Short mmCIF file of C-alpha atoms and ligand atoms in Angstrom, two decimals:
data_model
loop_
_atom_site.label_atom_id
_atom_site.label_comp_id
_atom_site.label_asym_id
_atom_site.label_seq_id
_atom_site.Cartn_x
_atom_site.Cartn_y
_atom_site.Cartn_z
CA MET A 691 -14.22 17.39 34.20
CA ASN A 692 -14.10 20.92 35.54
CA ARG A 693 -13.64 23.50 32.79
CA SER A 694 -14.83 26.55 34.70
CA THR A 695 -11.79 28.63 33.73
CA SER A 696 -12.45 28.00 30.04
CA GLU A 697 -16.04 29.07 30.58
CA LYS A 698 -14.93 32.28 32.31
CA LEU A 699 -12.34 33.03 29.63
CA TYR A 700 -14.91 32.43 26.91
CA GLN A 701 -17.24 35.01 28.45
CA GLU A 702 -14.35 37.47 28.54
CA ALA A 703 -13.26 36.60 24.98
CA LEU A 704 -16.80 37.26 23.75
CA LEU A 705 -16.47 40.85 24.94
CA HIS A 706 -13.38 41.50 22.87
CA ILE A 707 -13.03 38.98 20.05
CA VAL A 708 -15.84 38.45 17.61
CA GLY A 709 -17.57 35.19 18.53
CA GLY A 710 -14.84 34.67 21.14
CA VAL A 711 -12.64 32.87 18.60
CA ASN A 712 -10.13 33.84 15.97
CA SER A 713 -11.29 31.23 13.50
CA PRO A 714 -14.93 30.10 13.33
CA SER A 715 -13.88 26.46 13.15
CA ARG A 716 -12.77 26.75 16.80
CA SER A 717 -16.27 27.62 17.99
CA PHE A 718 -18.42 24.90 19.52
CA LYS A 719 -21.50 26.14 17.65
CA ALA A 720 -21.87 22.93 15.64
CA VAL A 721 -21.54 20.67 18.68
CA GLY A 722 -24.19 22.21 20.88
CA GLY A 723 -22.57 25.57 21.64
CA GLY A 724 -20.94 26.80 24.82
CA ALA A 725 -17.36 27.51 25.70
CA PRO A 726 -14.58 26.02 23.64
CA VAL A 727 -11.67 24.73 25.70
CA PHE A 728 -8.96 27.30 26.31
CA MET A 729 -5.67 25.46 26.07
CA LYS A 730 -2.66 26.65 27.99
CA ARG A 731 0.18 24.35 27.05
CA ALA A 732 0.96 21.57 24.62
CA SER A 733 3.70 19.00 24.38
CA GLY A 734 3.95 15.95 22.13
CA SER A 735 0.49 14.43 21.75
CA ASN A 736 -0.88 16.27 24.79
CA PHE A 737 -2.70 19.48 25.60
CA TRP A 738 -3.36 20.96 29.06
CA ASP A 739 -6.20 23.42 29.45
CA GLU A 740 -6.50 26.44 31.75
CA ASP A 741 -8.05 24.25 34.45
CA GLY A 742 -5.15 21.80 34.32
CA ASN A 743 -7.05 19.02 32.49
CA ARG A 744 -4.97 16.91 30.10
CA TYR A 745 -6.15 15.90 26.63
CA ILE A 746 -4.74 13.64 23.93
CA ASP A 747 -4.82 15.77 20.80
CA TYR A 748 -5.97 14.56 17.38
CA LEU A 749 -6.67 18.03 16.00
CA ALA A 750 -2.98 18.78 15.38
CA ALA A 751 -4.08 22.40 14.86
CA TYR A 752 -6.05 21.28 11.77
CA GLY A 753 -3.01 19.55 10.36
CA PRO A 754 0.26 21.46 10.70
CA ILE A 755 1.40 19.84 13.95
CA ILE A 756 2.34 16.51 12.36
CA THR A 757 5.42 16.13 14.57
CA GLY A 758 3.43 16.71 17.77
CA HIS A 759 3.46 19.88 19.86
CA ALA A 760 6.72 21.62 20.75
CA HIS A 761 8.90 19.13 18.92
CA PRO A 762 12.44 19.84 20.20
CA HIS A 763 14.02 20.05 16.73
CA ILE A 764 11.45 22.60 15.55
CA THR A 765 11.52 24.50 18.84
CA SER A 766 15.31 24.90 18.58
CA ALA A 767 14.99 26.12 15.01
CA ILE A 768 12.42 28.72 16.06
CA ILE A 769 14.56 29.90 18.99
CA ALA A 770 17.61 30.20 16.74
CA ALA A 771 15.57 32.16 14.19
CA ALA A 772 14.19 34.47 16.88
CA GLU A 773 17.68 35.19 18.17
CA ASN A 774 18.77 36.16 14.66
CA GLY A 775 15.87 38.54 14.09
CA VAL A 776 12.44 37.39 13.01
CA LEU A 777 11.75 39.57 9.98
CA TYR A 778 14.15 41.11 7.49
CA GLY A 779 12.21 42.28 4.44
CA THR A 780 15.16 41.01 2.40
CA PRO A 781 15.84 37.64 0.80
CA THR A 782 17.58 35.02 2.92
CA GLN A 783 19.43 31.80 2.21
CA LEU A 784 16.88 29.91 4.33
CA GLU A 785 14.19 30.57 1.72
CA ILE A 786 16.32 28.89 -0.95
CA THR A 787 16.81 25.86 1.32
CA LEU A 788 13.09 25.35 1.90
CA ALA A 789 12.24 26.08 -1.76
CA LYS A 790 14.73 23.39 -2.83
CA MET A 791 13.29 20.90 -0.33
CA LEU A 792 9.78 21.52 -1.67
CA LYS A 793 10.88 21.25 -5.30
CA GLU A 794 12.71 17.98 -4.63
CA ALA A 795 9.63 16.52 -2.96
CA ILE A 796 7.11 17.94 -5.47
CA PRO A 797 8.75 17.84 -8.90
CA SER A 798 5.91 19.65 -10.74
CA MET A 799 7.02 22.85 -9.01
CA ASP A 800 9.76 24.43 -11.15
CA LYS A 801 9.44 27.65 -9.20
CA VAL A 802 8.07 28.44 -5.76
CA ARG A 803 6.84 31.55 -3.94
CA PHE A 804 6.26 31.71 -0.19
CA VAL A 805 3.25 33.46 1.31
CA ASN A 806 1.68 33.46 4.79
CA SER A 807 -1.27 31.09 4.65
CA GLY A 808 -3.00 28.47 2.59
CA THR A 809 -5.66 31.04 1.74
CA GLU A 810 -3.08 33.34 0.18
CA ALA A 811 -1.42 30.48 -1.68
CA VAL A 812 -4.68 29.32 -3.27
CA MET A 813 -5.87 32.85 -3.97
CA THR A 814 -2.68 33.57 -5.85
CA THR A 815 -2.70 30.37 -7.89
CA ILE A 816 -6.06 31.51 -9.23
CA ARG A 817 -4.71 34.94 -10.15
CA VAL A 818 -1.71 33.36 -11.85
CA ALA A 819 -3.90 30.91 -13.78
CA ARG A 820 -6.13 33.76 -14.90
CA ALA A 821 -3.13 35.82 -15.98
CA PHE A 822 -1.66 32.88 -17.90
CA THR A 823 -4.86 31.78 -19.67
CA LYS A 824 -6.45 35.23 -19.95
CA ARG A 825 -9.70 33.61 -18.82
CA SER A 826 -11.69 34.32 -15.68
CA LYS A 827 -13.77 31.38 -14.42
CA ILE A 828 -12.68 28.54 -12.18
CA VAL A 829 -14.21 25.15 -11.55
CA LYS A 830 -14.14 23.76 -8.03
CA PHE A 831 -15.60 20.70 -6.39
CA ALA A 832 -18.45 20.89 -3.90
CA GLY A 833 -17.29 20.62 -0.32
CA CYS A 834 -13.64 21.30 -1.06
CA TYR A 835 -12.36 24.15 1.09
CA HIS A 836 -9.69 26.34 -0.39
CA GLY A 837 -9.36 29.10 2.19
CA HIS A 838 -11.49 32.18 2.74
CA SER A 839 -10.81 34.32 -0.32
CA ASP A 840 -13.93 35.46 -2.19
CA LEU A 841 -13.78 33.21 -5.18
CA VAL A 842 -13.47 29.86 -3.42
CA LEU A 843 -16.04 30.44 -0.67
CA VAL A 844 -18.78 28.95 -2.80
CA ALA A 845 -19.88 25.47 -1.55
CA ALA A 846 -16.78 25.48 0.60
CA GLY A 847 -16.84 22.41 2.78
CA SER A 848 -15.87 21.91 6.38
CA GLY A 849 -15.60 25.36 7.96
CA PRO A 850 -18.59 27.13 6.45
CA SER A 851 -20.72 23.97 6.24
CA THR A 852 -20.12 23.14 9.88
CA LEU A 853 -21.66 26.48 10.72
CA GLY A 854 -24.45 26.21 8.14
CA ILE A 855 -22.99 28.88 5.87
CA PRO A 856 -23.03 27.26 2.43
CA ASP A 857 -21.95 30.42 0.63
CA SER A 858 -20.46 33.36 2.50
CA ALA A 859 -22.22 36.71 2.70
CA GLY A 860 -20.05 39.53 1.45
CA VAL A 861 -19.00 37.73 -1.71
CA PRO A 862 -20.40 39.79 -4.59
CA LYS A 863 -22.64 37.94 -7.03
CA SER A 864 -20.36 39.02 -9.84
CA ILE A 865 -17.53 37.06 -8.20
CA ALA A 866 -19.65 34.02 -7.32
CA GLN A 867 -20.63 33.88 -10.99
CA GLU A 868 -17.02 33.20 -11.86
CA VAL A 869 -17.10 29.88 -10.00
CA ILE A 870 -18.61 26.67 -11.29
CA THR A 871 -19.09 23.95 -8.70
CA VAL A 872 -19.34 20.28 -9.60
CA PRO A 873 -19.45 17.13 -7.42
CA PHE A 874 -16.16 15.48 -6.45
CA ASN A 875 -15.48 12.12 -8.12
CA ASP A 876 -17.89 13.00 -10.96
CA LEU A 877 -16.12 13.37 -14.31
CA ASP A 878 -19.37 13.59 -16.29
CA SER A 879 -20.36 16.76 -14.42
CA LEU A 880 -16.93 18.22 -14.97
CA GLN A 881 -17.16 17.44 -18.66
CA GLU A 882 -20.59 19.04 -18.88
CA ALA A 883 -19.36 22.16 -17.11
CA LEU A 884 -16.39 22.45 -19.44
CA GLU A 885 -18.60 21.93 -22.48
CA LYS A 886 -20.83 24.75 -21.34
CA TRP A 887 -18.35 27.31 -19.99
CA GLY A 888 -15.03 25.88 -21.15
CA GLU A 889 -13.67 28.79 -23.09
CA ASP A 890 -13.92 31.02 -20.02
CA VAL A 891 -12.40 28.50 -17.59
CA ALA A 892 -8.93 29.49 -16.41
CA ALA A 893 -8.47 26.58 -14.02
CA VAL A 894 -9.93 23.54 -12.37
CA MET A 895 -9.06 23.54 -8.68
CA VAL A 896 -9.12 20.37 -6.62
CA GLU A 897 -8.03 18.86 -3.33
CA PRO A 898 -6.56 15.72 -4.95
CA ILE A 899 -7.31 13.79 -1.79
CA VAL A 900 -10.07 15.64 0.03
CA GLY A 901 -9.48 16.71 3.60
CA ASN A 902 -12.45 19.01 4.07
CA PHE A 903 -15.52 16.81 4.07
CA GLY A 904 -13.74 13.96 5.72
CA MET A 905 -10.75 12.25 4.16
CA VAL A 906 -11.91 11.19 0.73
CA MET A 907 -9.89 9.41 -1.92
CA PRO A 908 -10.40 10.21 -5.59
CA GLN A 909 -11.91 7.20 -7.33
CA PRO A 910 -9.60 5.40 -9.76
CA GLY A 911 -9.31 7.44 -12.95
CA PHE A 912 -10.84 10.61 -11.49
CA LEU A 913 -7.69 12.71 -11.30
CA GLU A 914 -6.35 11.46 -14.64
CA GLY A 915 -9.70 12.26 -16.25
CA LEU A 916 -9.81 15.65 -14.55
CA CYS A 917 -6.36 16.55 -15.82
CA LYS A 918 -7.08 15.37 -19.34
CA LEU A 919 -10.41 17.18 -19.63
CA THR A 920 -8.93 20.34 -18.15
CA HIS A 921 -5.82 20.40 -20.31
CA ASP A 922 -7.79 19.51 -23.46
CA ASN A 923 -9.86 22.57 -22.65
CA GLY A 924 -6.77 24.79 -22.47
CA SER A 925 -7.29 25.35 -18.74
CA LEU A 926 -4.83 24.82 -15.92
CA VAL A 927 -5.04 22.22 -13.17
CA ILE A 928 -4.50 23.58 -9.67
CA TYR A 929 -3.90 21.12 -6.86
CA ASP A 930 -4.69 22.47 -3.42
CA GLU A 931 -2.32 20.39 -1.33
CA VAL A 932 -2.52 22.60 1.75
CA ILE A 933 -3.65 19.60 3.80
CA THR A 934 -2.26 16.73 1.74
CA ALA A 935 1.36 17.68 1.10
CA PHE A 936 3.68 15.78 3.48
CA ARG A 937 0.58 14.26 5.12
CA PHE A 938 0.75 10.69 3.79
CA HIS A 939 4.42 10.41 2.88
CA TYR A 940 7.41 12.70 2.35
CA GLY A 941 6.00 14.44 -0.73
CA SER A 942 2.60 15.34 -2.08
CA THR A 943 -0.23 13.36 -3.62
CA GLN A 944 1.64 13.83 -6.88
CA THR A 945 4.21 11.28 -5.74
CA TYR A 946 2.01 9.23 -3.42
CA ALA A 947 2.13 5.52 -4.20
CA GLY A 948 -1.35 5.10 -2.70
CA LEU A 949 -2.78 6.89 -5.73
CA GLU A 950 -2.64 4.79 -8.85
CA ASN A 951 -1.16 6.47 -11.92
CA HIS A 952 -0.11 9.48 -9.89
CA HIS A 953 2.95 9.76 -12.13
CA ASP A 954 0.72 10.48 -15.12
CA ILE A 955 -0.81 13.54 -13.52
CA THR A 956 0.99 16.82 -13.27
CA PRO A 957 -0.85 19.88 -12.05
CA ASP A 958 0.24 23.21 -13.48
CA LEU A 959 0.10 24.88 -10.09
CA THR A 960 0.15 23.58 -6.53
CA ALA A 961 -0.85 25.41 -3.35
CA LEU A 962 0.77 24.46 -0.05
CA GLY A 963 0.53 25.45 3.60
CA LYS A 964 0.16 23.90 7.07
CA ILE A 965 2.90 21.24 7.54
CA ILE A 966 5.52 23.11 5.50
CA GLY A 967 5.67 25.80 8.21
CA GLY A 968 6.15 23.45 11.16
CA GLY A 969 3.30 25.22 12.98
CA LEU A 970 4.21 28.82 12.15
CA PRO A 971 2.21 30.81 9.58
CA ILE A 972 3.09 29.87 6.04
CA GLY A 973 1.78 29.17 2.58
CA ALA A 974 3.51 28.52 -0.72
CA TYR A 975 2.59 28.05 -4.30
CA GLY A 976 4.54 26.80 -7.24
CA GLY A 977 4.33 25.20 -10.62
CA ARG A 978 5.46 25.16 -14.18
CA LYS A 979 8.11 27.72 -15.04
CA GLU A 980 6.15 29.45 -17.84
CA VAL A 981 3.11 29.74 -15.60
CA MET A 982 5.02 30.97 -12.54
CA GLU A 983 6.78 33.56 -14.67
CA GLN A 984 3.46 35.43 -14.75
CA VAL A 985 4.25 36.51 -11.18
CA ALA A 986 5.80 39.91 -10.38
CA PRO A 987 8.59 40.96 -10.65
CA LEU A 988 8.93 38.77 -13.78
CA GLY A 989 5.36 39.05 -14.99
CA PRO A 990 2.17 41.08 -14.73
CA ALA A 991 0.39 39.12 -11.95
CA TYR A 992 1.01 40.94 -8.67
CA GLN A 993 1.50 39.19 -5.35
CA ALA A 994 3.50 40.44 -2.39
CA GLY A 995 3.83 40.03 1.38
CA THR A 996 5.54 41.87 4.22
CA MET A 997 5.81 38.67 6.25
CA ALA A 998 6.26 36.29 3.31
CA GLY A 999 9.28 34.00 3.66
CA ASN A 1000 10.04 35.28 7.16
CA PRO A 1001 13.01 33.47 8.73
CA ALA A 1002 11.02 32.09 11.66
CA SER A 1003 8.36 30.34 9.57
CA ILE A 1004 10.91 29.14 7.04
CA SER A 1005 13.22 27.77 9.75
CA ALA A 1006 10.34 25.95 11.43
CA GLY A 1007 9.31 24.53 8.07
CA ILE A 1008 12.79 23.24 7.26
CA ALA A 1009 13.05 21.65 10.72
CA CYS A 1010 9.63 20.01 10.36
CA LEU A 1011 10.52 18.49 6.99
CA GLU A 1012 13.82 17.27 8.45
CA VAL A 1013 11.88 15.36 11.10
CA LEU A 1014 9.51 13.92 8.49
CA ARG A 1015 12.35 12.83 6.21
CA ALA A 1016 13.50 10.22 8.74
CA GLU A 1017 12.97 6.56 7.89
CA GLY A 1018 9.72 4.95 9.03
CA VAL A 1019 7.99 8.07 10.34
CA TYR A 1020 4.90 7.75 8.14
CA ASP A 1021 4.67 3.96 8.58
CA GLU A 1022 4.50 4.41 12.33
CA MET A 1023 1.75 7.06 12.09
CA GLU A 1024 -0.15 4.70 9.83
CA ARG A 1025 0.29 1.77 12.22
CA LEU A 1026 -1.19 3.80 15.07
CA ALA A 1027 -3.99 5.25 12.94
CA ASN A 1028 -4.89 1.77 11.76
CA ARG A 1029 -5.06 0.46 15.32
CA LEU A 1030 -7.17 3.41 16.37
CA ALA A 1031 -9.55 3.35 13.40
CA ASP A 1032 -10.06 -0.42 13.69
CA GLY A 1033 -10.70 -0.14 17.40
CA LEU A 1034 -13.18 2.70 16.95
CA GLN A 1035 -15.06 0.78 14.28
CA GLN A 1036 -15.27 -2.36 16.44
CA SER A 1037 -16.39 -0.36 19.44
CA ALA A 1038 -19.11 1.46 17.46
CA ASP A 1039 -20.26 -1.82 15.90
CA ARG A 1040 -20.49 -3.43 19.35
CA HIS A 1041 -22.89 -0.71 20.45
CA GLY A 1042 -24.93 -0.71 17.24
CA ILE A 1043 -23.82 2.78 16.23
CA PRO A 1044 -23.42 3.19 12.46
CA LEU A 1045 -19.95 4.53 11.73
CA THR A 1046 -18.04 4.88 8.47
CA ILE A 1047 -14.32 5.54 8.77
CA ASN A 1048 -12.23 6.77 5.85
CA ARG A 1049 -8.58 6.21 6.71
CA ILE A 1050 -5.67 7.26 4.56
CA ARG A 1051 -2.29 6.44 6.14
CA GLY A 1052 -2.06 8.35 9.44
CA SER A 1053 -5.30 10.33 9.10
CA PHE A 1054 -8.93 9.36 9.08
CA SER A 1055 -12.41 10.77 9.30
CA THR A 1056 -15.34 9.36 11.27
CA HIS A 1057 -18.83 9.68 9.83
CA PHE A 1058 -21.93 8.69 11.74
CA CYS A 1059 -23.76 6.91 8.93
CA ASP A 1060 -23.88 3.52 7.28
CA HIS A 1061 -23.04 4.57 3.72
CA PRO A 1062 -19.65 5.19 2.14
CA ILE A 1063 -18.35 8.75 1.87
CA THR A 1064 -17.12 9.55 -1.63
CA ASN A 1065 -18.50 13.05 -2.13
CA TYR A 1066 -19.81 16.06 -0.24
CA GLU A 1067 -23.47 15.10 -0.46
CA GLU A 1068 -22.78 11.82 1.29
CA ALA A 1069 -20.71 13.61 3.93
CA GLN A 1070 -23.53 16.06 4.60
CA ASP A 1071 -25.97 13.18 4.96
CA THR A 1072 -24.51 12.00 8.27
CA ASP A 1073 -25.72 12.36 11.82
CA GLY A 1074 -24.43 15.69 13.14
CA GLU A 1075 -26.19 15.32 16.48
CA ARG A 1076 -24.56 11.99 17.06
CA PHE A 1077 -21.21 13.47 16.15
CA ALA A 1078 -21.84 16.29 18.64
CA SER A 1079 -22.62 13.77 21.35
CA PHE A 1080 -19.51 11.72 20.54
CA PHE A 1081 -17.36 14.86 20.47
CA ARG A 1082 -18.54 15.90 23.95
CA HIS A 1083 -18.22 12.45 25.46
CA MET A 1084 -14.68 12.19 24.13
CA LEU A 1085 -13.74 15.70 25.27
CA ASN A 1086 -14.98 14.94 28.77
CA ARG A 1087 -12.73 11.88 28.74
CA GLY A 1088 -9.69 13.89 27.67
CA ILE A 1089 -9.71 13.40 23.91
CA ASN A 1090 -9.45 16.55 21.78
CA LEU A 1091 -11.07 16.38 18.34
CA ALA A 1092 -12.15 19.08 15.90
CA PRO A 1093 -15.66 20.32 16.75
CA SER A 1094 -16.97 19.43 13.28
CA LYS A 1095 -18.35 16.26 11.78
CA TYR A 1096 -16.37 16.96 8.61
CA GLU A 1097 -12.88 17.21 10.06
CA ALA A 1098 -10.24 14.50 10.22
CA TRP A 1099 -8.29 12.95 13.06
CA PHE A 1100 -4.57 13.47 12.59
CA LEU A 1101 -1.97 11.16 14.08
CA THR A 1102 1.41 12.72 14.72
CA THR A 1103 4.91 11.39 15.20
CA ALA A 1104 4.39 11.99 18.94
CA HIS A 1105 1.42 9.65 19.44
CA THR A 1106 2.10 6.35 21.18
CA ASP A 1107 0.40 3.00 21.68
CA ALA A 1108 -0.53 4.20 25.16
CA ASP A 1109 -2.38 7.15 23.57
CA ILE A 1110 -4.27 4.77 21.33
CA ASP A 1111 -5.18 2.50 24.28
CA ALA A 1112 -6.47 5.47 26.28
CA THR A 1113 -8.41 6.83 23.30
CA LEU A 1114 -10.05 3.49 22.59
CA GLU A 1115 -11.04 3.18 26.24
CA ALA A 1116 -12.61 6.66 26.07
CA ALA A 1117 -14.38 5.72 22.83
CA GLU A 1118 -15.76 2.50 24.30
CA GLU A 1119 -17.22 4.45 27.22
CA SER A 1120 -18.52 7.15 24.85
CA PHE A 1121 -20.23 4.74 22.47
CA SER A 1122 -21.66 2.83 25.40
CA ALA A 1123 -23.15 6.04 26.83
CA MET A 1124 -24.39 7.09 23.38
CA ALA A 1125 -26.14 3.75 22.87
CA THR A 1126 -28.28 4.45 25.92
CA GLU A 1127 -29.08 7.96 24.63
CA GLN A 1128 -30.75 6.64 21.45
N1 LIG B 700 -6.84 24.75 1.38
C1 LIG B 700 -7.15 23.68 2.09
C2 LIG B 700 -7.29 22.35 1.41
C3 LIG B 700 -7.32 23.78 3.47
O1 LIG B 700 -7.68 22.70 4.18
C4 LIG B 700 -7.15 25.04 4.09
C5 LIG B 700 -7.31 25.23 5.60
N2 LIG B 700 -7.97 24.28 6.29
C6 LIG B 700 -6.81 26.13 3.30
C7 LIG B 700 -6.66 25.96 1.93
C8 LIG B 700 -6.62 27.49 3.90
O2 LIG B 700 -5.44 27.54 4.61
P1 LIG B 700 -5.23 28.65 5.76
O3 LIG B 700 -6.19 28.33 6.85
O4 LIG B 700 -3.78 28.50 6.14
O5 LIG B 700 -5.51 29.97 5.13
#
């Protein structure tokens, strides 16, 4: 596959954009380096690069593009918004519509505030929790990524880990000291941490289903235990649902039937992003009324945004949720993901390549190892070189994945059985070639 234009553009990008990319997760550093592919156009489940090569896309822009690229309903909403003016700096009725849709789908959110990214949403939930509890520390789980604000960049999963940056430079020690990190799925460690530092802990922050060191389910009882321990300690529970909300069904993990006892667990604050903006920049956070009333202009916790709630992002978000609300949409993504994951597993097995797949509905992660993946340590202990080889073989056969062994494959409403057939054919060839490389 000729990708000479991407290579040329990468050299040019390096002159002007730090590292040639506007998010480090787009770099190919972890998969052997070299030029990332410069995409020119996308439609449905397909990408075309600057050299005219076509790819089937399973990156879905790290999650938001759950309806496939350039979905006509979302595109029309964006065009209509653009024609009406893209930024007002005043409230609009559209914001109420999307806020109501989110509240209906995620009942723990009495009040919502829109921001511009998942990072901002998470960052603000922490400020609000600190304002409400008048405490300063937070507990997070190793390998969970919560955006790039200072406090949560400790042991922060996929992005930094892919690049071998366990804890970011530039985060003052005094801030890092405010974070306690414990292993996911390990209630004893959480209990110990709360026994030791409990009276300073404002919040326990968790990805209720992890999306940042693969797709990892909480073990039965983990989230209930987490909520009980946290609330007994007088701390707040923050769910980071930036990846998970509207991913597995129309709602969040808080209403997801795949999680037992989900009805018994109510986080105090929830952070959202990605899907709820239909591909345009967005974030949102919300929660219990008394807690959210800490936020300015009602309360003393300040958070603002020139672009927050802009009509274009909000319109795209409403349109995206309208598509997802249709009957059967999630079942079909799951059917295709199941076919694909099963086929990949069989193909890897046939070639003697150890592969563990964690699939949850229409998303899954592939780990080159023969142990289960239930926490970050296990996800780290997988074969990165083999992943890099698989990634490149697949790319050269027109399959676009995230260039990181920790990231998931996302099915969209635009994928078809023909996409799955073509992907499995590419995987069979890739595994076959990899078997001879051993
Ligand atoms: N939280 C989680 C769980 C995420 O996966 C991400 C992004 N991958 C973020 C927060 C940060 O979101 P954003 O990139 O929109 O700032």
